[in-house]
GROMACS .gro file of C-alpha atoms in nm:
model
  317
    1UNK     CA    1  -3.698  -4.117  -0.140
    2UNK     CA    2  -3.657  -3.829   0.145
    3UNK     CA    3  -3.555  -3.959   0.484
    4UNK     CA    4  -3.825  -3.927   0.771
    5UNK     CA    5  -3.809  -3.954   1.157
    6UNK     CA    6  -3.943  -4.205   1.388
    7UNK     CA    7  -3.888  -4.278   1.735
    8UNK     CA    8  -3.916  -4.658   1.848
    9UNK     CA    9  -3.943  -4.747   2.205
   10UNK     CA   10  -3.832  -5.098   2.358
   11UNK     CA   11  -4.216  -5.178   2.436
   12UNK     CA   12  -4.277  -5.125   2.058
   13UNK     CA   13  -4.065  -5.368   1.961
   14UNK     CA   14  -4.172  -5.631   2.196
   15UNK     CA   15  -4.549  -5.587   2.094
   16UNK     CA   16  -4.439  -5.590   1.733
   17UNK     CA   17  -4.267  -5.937   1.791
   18UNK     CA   18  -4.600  -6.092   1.973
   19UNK     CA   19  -4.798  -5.954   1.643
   20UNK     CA   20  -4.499  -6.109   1.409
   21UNK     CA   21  -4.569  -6.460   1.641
   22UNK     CA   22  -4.955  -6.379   1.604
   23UNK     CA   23  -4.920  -6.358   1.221
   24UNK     CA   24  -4.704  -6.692   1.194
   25UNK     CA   25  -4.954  -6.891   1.447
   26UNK     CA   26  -5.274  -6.783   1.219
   27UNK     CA   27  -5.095  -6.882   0.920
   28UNK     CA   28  -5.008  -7.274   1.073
   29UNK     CA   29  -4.659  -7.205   0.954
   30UNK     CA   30  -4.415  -7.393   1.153
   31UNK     CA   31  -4.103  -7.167   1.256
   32UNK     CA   32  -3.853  -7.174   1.474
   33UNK     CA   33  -3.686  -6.796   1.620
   34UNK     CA   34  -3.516  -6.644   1.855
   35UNK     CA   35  -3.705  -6.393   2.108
   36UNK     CA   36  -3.622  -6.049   2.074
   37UNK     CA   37  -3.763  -5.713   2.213
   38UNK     CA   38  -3.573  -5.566   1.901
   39UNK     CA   39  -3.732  -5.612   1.664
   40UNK     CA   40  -3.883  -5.355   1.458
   41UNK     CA   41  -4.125  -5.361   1.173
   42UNK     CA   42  -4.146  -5.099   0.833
   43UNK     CA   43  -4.368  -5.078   0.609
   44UNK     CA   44  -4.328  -5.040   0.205
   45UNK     CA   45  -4.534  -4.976  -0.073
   46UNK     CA   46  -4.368  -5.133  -0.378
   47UNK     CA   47  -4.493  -5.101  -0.754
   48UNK     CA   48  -4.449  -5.098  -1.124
   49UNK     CA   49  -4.293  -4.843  -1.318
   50UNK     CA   50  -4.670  -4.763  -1.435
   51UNK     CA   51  -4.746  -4.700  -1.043
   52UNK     CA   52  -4.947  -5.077  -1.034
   53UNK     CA   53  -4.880  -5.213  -0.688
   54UNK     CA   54  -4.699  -5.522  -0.679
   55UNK     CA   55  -4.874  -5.780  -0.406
   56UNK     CA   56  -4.678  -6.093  -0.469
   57UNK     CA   57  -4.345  -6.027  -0.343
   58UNK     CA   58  -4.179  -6.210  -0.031
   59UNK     CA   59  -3.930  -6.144   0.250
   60UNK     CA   60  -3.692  -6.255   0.027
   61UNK     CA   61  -3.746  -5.994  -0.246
   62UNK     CA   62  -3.629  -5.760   0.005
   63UNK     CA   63  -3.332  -5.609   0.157
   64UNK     CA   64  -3.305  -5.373   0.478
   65UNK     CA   65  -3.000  -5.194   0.511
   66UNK     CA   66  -2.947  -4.995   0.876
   67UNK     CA   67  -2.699  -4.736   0.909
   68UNK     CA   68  -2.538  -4.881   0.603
   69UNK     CA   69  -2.527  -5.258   0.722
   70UNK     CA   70  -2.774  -5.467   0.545
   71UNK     CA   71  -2.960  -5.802   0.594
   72UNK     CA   72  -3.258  -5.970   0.507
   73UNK     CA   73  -3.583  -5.917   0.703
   74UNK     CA   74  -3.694  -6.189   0.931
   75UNK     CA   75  -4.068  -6.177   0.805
   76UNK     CA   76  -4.303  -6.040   0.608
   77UNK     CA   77  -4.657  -5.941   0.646
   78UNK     CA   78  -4.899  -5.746   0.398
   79UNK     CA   79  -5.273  -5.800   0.480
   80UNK     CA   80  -5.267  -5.930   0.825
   81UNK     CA   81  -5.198  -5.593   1.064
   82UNK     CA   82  -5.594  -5.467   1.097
   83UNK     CA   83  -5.602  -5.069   0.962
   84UNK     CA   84  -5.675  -4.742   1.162
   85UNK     CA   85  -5.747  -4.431   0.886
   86UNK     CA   86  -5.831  -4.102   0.932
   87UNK     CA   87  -6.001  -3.975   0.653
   88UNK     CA   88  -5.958  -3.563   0.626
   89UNK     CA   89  -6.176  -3.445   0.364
   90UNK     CA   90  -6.146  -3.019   0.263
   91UNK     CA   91  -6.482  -2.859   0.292
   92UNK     CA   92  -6.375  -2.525   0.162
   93UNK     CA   93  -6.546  -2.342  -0.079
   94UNK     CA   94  -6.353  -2.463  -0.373
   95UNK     CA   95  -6.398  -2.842  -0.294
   96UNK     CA   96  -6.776  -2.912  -0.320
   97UNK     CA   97  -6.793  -3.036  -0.654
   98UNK     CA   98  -6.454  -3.266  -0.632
   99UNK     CA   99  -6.595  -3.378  -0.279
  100UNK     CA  100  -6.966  -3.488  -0.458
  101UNK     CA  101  -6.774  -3.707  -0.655
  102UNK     CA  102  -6.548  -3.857  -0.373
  103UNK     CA  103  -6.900  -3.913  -0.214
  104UNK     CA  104  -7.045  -4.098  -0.512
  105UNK     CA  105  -6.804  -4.374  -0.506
  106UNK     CA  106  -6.772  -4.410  -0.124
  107UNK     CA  107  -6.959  -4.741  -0.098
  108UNK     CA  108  -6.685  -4.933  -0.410
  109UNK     CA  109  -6.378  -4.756  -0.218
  110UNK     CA  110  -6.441  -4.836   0.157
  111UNK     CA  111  -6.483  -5.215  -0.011
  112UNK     CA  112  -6.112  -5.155  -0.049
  113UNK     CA  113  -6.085  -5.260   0.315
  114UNK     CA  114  -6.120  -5.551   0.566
  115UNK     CA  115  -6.300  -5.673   0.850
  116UNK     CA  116  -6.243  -5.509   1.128
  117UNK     CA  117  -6.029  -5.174   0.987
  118UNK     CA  118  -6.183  -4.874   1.157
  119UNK     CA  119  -6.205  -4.535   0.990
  120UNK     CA  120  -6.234  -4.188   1.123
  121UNK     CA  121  -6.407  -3.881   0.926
  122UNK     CA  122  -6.315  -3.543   1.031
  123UNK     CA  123  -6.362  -3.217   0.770
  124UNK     CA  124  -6.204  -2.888   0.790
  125UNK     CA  125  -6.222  -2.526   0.612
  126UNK     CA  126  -6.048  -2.266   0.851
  127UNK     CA  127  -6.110  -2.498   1.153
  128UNK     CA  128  -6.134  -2.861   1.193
  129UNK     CA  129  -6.406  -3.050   1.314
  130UNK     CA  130  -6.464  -3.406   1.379
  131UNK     CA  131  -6.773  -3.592   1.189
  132UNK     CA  132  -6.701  -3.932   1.328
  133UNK     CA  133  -6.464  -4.098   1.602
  134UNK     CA  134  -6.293  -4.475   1.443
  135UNK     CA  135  -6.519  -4.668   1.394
  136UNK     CA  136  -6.541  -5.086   1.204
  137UNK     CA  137  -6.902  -4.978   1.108
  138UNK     CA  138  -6.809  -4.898   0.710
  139UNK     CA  139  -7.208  -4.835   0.672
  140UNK     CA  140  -7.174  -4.589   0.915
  141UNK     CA  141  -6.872  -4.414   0.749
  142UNK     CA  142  -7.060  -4.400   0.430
  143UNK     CA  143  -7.332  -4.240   0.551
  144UNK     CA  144  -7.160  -3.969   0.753
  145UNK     CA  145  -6.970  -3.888   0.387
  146UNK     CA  146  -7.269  -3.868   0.209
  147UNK     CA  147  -7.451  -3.665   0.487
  148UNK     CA  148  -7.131  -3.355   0.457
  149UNK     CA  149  -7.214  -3.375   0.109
  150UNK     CA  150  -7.432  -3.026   0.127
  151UNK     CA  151  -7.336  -2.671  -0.025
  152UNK     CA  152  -7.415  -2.560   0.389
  153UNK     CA  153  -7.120  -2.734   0.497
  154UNK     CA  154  -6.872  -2.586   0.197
  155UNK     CA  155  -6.750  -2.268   0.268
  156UNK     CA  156  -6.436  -2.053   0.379
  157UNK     CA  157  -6.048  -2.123   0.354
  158UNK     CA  158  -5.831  -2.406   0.389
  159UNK     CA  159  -5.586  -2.423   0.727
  160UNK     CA  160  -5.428  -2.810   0.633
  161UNK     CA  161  -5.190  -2.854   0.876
  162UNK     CA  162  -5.372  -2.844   1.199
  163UNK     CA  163  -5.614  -3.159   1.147
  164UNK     CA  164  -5.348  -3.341   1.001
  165UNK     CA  165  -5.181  -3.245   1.344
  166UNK     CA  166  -5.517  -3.308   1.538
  167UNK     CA  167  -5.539  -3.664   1.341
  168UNK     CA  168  -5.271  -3.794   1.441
  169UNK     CA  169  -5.304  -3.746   1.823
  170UNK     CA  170  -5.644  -3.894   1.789
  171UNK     CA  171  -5.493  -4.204   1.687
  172UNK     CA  172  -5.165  -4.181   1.906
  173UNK     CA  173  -5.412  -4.160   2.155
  174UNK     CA  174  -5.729  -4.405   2.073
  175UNK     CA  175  -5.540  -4.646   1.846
  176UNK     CA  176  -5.319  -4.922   1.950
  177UNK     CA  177  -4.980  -4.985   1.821
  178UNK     CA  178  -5.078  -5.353   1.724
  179UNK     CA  179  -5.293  -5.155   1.430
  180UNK     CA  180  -5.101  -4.989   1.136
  181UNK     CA  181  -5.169  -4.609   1.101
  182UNK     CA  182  -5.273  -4.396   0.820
  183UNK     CA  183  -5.417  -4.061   0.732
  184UNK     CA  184  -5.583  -3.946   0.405
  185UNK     CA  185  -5.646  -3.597   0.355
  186UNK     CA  186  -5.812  -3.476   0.016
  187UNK     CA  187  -5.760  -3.128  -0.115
  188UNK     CA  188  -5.700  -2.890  -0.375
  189UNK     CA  189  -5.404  -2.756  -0.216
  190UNK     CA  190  -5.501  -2.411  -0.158
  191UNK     CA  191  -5.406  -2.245   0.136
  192UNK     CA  192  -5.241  -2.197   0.415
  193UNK     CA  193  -5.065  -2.473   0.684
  194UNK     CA  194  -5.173  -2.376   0.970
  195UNK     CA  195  -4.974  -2.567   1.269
  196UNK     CA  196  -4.638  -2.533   1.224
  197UNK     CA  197  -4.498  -2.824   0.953
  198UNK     CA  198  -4.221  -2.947   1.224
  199UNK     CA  199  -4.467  -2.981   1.518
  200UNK     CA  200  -4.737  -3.235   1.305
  201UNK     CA  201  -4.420  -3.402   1.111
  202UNK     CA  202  -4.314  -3.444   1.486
  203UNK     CA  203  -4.687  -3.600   1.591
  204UNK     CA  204  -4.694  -3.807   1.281
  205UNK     CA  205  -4.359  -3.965   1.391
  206UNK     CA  206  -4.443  -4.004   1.737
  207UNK     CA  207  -4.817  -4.183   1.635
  208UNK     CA  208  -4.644  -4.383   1.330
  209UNK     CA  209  -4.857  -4.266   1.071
  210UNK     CA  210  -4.825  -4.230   0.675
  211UNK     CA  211  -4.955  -3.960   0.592
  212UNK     CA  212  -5.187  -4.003   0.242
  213UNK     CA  213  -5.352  -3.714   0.039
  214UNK     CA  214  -5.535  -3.729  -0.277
  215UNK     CA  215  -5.467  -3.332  -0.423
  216UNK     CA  216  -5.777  -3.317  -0.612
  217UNK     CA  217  -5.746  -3.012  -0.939
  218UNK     CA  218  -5.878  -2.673  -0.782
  219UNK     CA  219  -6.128  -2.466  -0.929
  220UNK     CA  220  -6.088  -2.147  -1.172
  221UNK     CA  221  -6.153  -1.947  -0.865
  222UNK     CA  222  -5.909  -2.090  -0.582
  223UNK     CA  223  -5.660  -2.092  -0.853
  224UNK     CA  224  -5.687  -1.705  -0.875
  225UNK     CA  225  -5.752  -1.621  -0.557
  226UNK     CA  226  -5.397  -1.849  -0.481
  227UNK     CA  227  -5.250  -1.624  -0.786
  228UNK     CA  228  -5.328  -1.329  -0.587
  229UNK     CA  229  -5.202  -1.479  -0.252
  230UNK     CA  230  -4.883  -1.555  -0.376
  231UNK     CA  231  -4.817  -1.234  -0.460
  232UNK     CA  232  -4.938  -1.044  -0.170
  233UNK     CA  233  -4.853  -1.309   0.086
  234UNK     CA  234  -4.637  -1.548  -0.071
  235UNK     CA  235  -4.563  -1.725   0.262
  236UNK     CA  236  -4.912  -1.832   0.335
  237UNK     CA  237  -4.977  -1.995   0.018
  238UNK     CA  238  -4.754  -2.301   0.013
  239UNK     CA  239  -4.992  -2.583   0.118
  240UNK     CA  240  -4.943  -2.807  -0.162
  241UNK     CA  241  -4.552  -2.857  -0.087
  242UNK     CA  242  -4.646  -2.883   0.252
  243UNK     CA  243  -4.835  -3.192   0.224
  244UNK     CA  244  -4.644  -3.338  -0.016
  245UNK     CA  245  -4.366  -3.290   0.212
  246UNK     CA  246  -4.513  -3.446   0.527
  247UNK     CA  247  -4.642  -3.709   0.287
  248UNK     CA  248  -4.274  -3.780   0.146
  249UNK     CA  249  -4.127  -3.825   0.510
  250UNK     CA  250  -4.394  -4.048   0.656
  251UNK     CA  251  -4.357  -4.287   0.355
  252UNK     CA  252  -4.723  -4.209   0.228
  253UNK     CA  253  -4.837  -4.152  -0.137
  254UNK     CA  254  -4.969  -3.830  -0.281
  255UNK     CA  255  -5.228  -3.868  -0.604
  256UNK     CA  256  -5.263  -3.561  -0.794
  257UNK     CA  257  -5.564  -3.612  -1.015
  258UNK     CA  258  -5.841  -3.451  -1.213
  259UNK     CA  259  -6.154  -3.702  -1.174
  260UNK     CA  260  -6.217  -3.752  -0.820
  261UNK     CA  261  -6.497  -4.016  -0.883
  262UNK     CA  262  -6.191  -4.328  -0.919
  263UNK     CA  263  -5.979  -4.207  -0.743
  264UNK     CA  264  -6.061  -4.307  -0.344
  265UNK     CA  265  -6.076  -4.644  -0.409
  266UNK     CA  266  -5.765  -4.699  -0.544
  267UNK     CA  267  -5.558  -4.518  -0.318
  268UNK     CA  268  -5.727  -4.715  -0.051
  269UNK     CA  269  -5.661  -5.036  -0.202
  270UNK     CA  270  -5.314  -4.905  -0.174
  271UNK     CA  271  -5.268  -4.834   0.152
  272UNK     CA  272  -5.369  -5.140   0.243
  273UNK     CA  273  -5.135  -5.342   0.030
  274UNK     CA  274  -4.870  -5.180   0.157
  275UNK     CA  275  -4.628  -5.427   0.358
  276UNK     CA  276  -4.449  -5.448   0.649
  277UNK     CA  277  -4.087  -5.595   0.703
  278UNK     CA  278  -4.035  -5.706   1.036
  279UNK     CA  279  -3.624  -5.706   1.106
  280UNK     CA  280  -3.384  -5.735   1.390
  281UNK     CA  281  -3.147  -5.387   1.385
  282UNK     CA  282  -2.831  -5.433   1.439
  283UNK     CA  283  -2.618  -5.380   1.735
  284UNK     CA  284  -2.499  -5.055   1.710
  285UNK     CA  285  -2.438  -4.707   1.965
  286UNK     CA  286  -2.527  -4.476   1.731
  287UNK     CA  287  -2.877  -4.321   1.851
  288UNK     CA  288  -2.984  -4.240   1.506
  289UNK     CA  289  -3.072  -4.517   1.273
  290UNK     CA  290  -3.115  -4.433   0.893
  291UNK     CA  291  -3.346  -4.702   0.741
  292UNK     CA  292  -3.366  -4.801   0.312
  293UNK     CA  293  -3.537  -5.085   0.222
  294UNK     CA  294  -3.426  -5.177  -0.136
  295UNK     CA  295  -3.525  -5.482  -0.413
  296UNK     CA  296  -3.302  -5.768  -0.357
  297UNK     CA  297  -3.056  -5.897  -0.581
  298UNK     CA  298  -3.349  -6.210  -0.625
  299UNK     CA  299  -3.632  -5.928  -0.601
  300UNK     CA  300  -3.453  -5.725  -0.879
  301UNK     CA  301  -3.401  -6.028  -1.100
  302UNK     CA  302  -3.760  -6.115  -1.079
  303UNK     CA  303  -3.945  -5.751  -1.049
  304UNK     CA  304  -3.660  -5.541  -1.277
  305UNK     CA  305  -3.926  -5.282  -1.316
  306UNK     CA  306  -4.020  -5.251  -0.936
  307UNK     CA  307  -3.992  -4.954  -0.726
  308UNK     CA  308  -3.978  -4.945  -0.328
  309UNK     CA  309  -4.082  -4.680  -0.122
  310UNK     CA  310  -4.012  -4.632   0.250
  311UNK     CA  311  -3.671  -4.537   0.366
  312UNK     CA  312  -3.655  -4.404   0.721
  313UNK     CA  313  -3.471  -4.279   0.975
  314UNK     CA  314  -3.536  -4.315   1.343
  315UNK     CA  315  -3.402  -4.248   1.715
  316UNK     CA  316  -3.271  -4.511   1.983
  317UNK     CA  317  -3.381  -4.359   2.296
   0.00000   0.00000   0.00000
């Protein structure tokens, strides 16, 4: 697991202790803390050796280790936190066929969510451009999917990088911290980045977003025409590792697959299992903070064949 960057700010932690109270009130559990406006909140995907995600584990299958001192988490929370998702979808030429197929099974993956998640729909080739702001209407989200679904709107190259940049200040800007914060991009991964990969891994860190992409299997053609690329401008073709990269160091999940048609739901009904480990850092001057979240001696014991993914690192201000 790669390290990633994330900046937390006093206010953050405050609002994520009135969400951590929030959580325990709706639940009718009676507990007993101490206020803190340090506390700070990851979030994990865990899951089988066979890539399954694992939904039944507690804050007790869990240890968070901070600049190597480690300790328990204080809570634990997995369904609760409502979702903001920008959904990025490659209108190239290459994609139409892959994208028809997304389409077809939009209505059995955006079941994969909850009341009141919002999702965003933006497309790109060589530019970006927004289909629909966030949104809780799922109908609605559906239907703007299924209306890009025309050959007039496939067409041209692939730039990557810059909505992935341009998606995250949308929801730095029009989504509230209480909400967790994910972008899903789907493409072949053919063609250039675009924005510069430090400037949007900088925006994703500053929004606290995974980044999610679904690299779908390009066609005959974009994998010649990438061929060709590579050898007459071999730094312009490296958008694959790019994502995959950003993807790594946000904590997020990259599918490589062949049929599209399955495929949306289930990485959706991954991002939102994810959880999130609320924990009080420790004491410390250091102004970097390098976060691992590991199994447990208990969690290993009971889920031997589990894997955990969302070390971090982050800056005290």
């Amino acid at each position: 697991m790669d390290r990633s960057l994330l900046r937390y700010s006093e206010g953050s932690h405050r609002l994520a202790l009135t969400l951590l109270v929030a959580c325990l009130l709706a639940s009718g559990q009676e507990t007993t803390f101490t206020a803190s406006t340090r506390l700070a909140r990851i979030e994990v995907r865990t899951h089988s050796a066979d890539g399954r995600p694992l939904t039944t584990l507690n804050f007790e299958d869990f240890l968070v280790s901070e600049n190597d001192v480690s300790f328990a988490p204080s809570q634990i929370a997995r369904d609760e936190l409502p979702l903001d998702l920008v959904l990025i979808i490659d209108t190239s030429g290459s994609m139409f066929s892959n994208i028809a197929k997304i389409a077809s099974g939009a209505h059995a993956a955006l079941s994969a969510l909850k009341p009141g998640d919002r999702v965003a729909l933006m497309s790109f080739n060589s530019r970006p451009r927004w289909r629909l702001a966030l949104t809780s209407d799922l109908s609605a989200v559906e239907a703007a999917i299924n209306h890009l679904v025309h050959k007039k709107n496939f067409g041209g190259g692939t730039v990557v990088n810059t909505p992935i940049h341009q998606a995250a200040q949308e929801l730095r800007q029009n989504s509230s911290p209480a909400r967790r914060r994910a972008i899903l991009v789907l493409t072949d991964g053919q063609g250039q980045k675009g924005t510069r990969s430090n400037t949007v891994l900088k925006e994703l860190w500053e929004t606290d977003a995974t980044l999610n992409a679904i690299l779908l299997k390009p066609s005959r053609v974009a994998r010649s025409i990438n061929i060709t690329n590579r050898i007459i401008a071999p730094y312009s073709t490296v958008l694959e590792a790019s994502v995959e990269d950003l993807a790594t160091k946000t904590a997020g999940e990259v599918m490589r697959i062949e049929d599209a048609s399955t495929v949306f739901a289930e990485i959706l009904t991954r991002i939102r299992s994810r959880y999130t480990l609320y924990y009080r850092p420790p004491d410390s001057p250091a102004k970097e903070r390098k976060v691992f979240v590991t199994l447990s001696p208990a969690g290993k014991t009971r889920y031997p064949d589990a894997r955990v993914q969302g070390r971090r690192q982050y800056l005290i201000p």
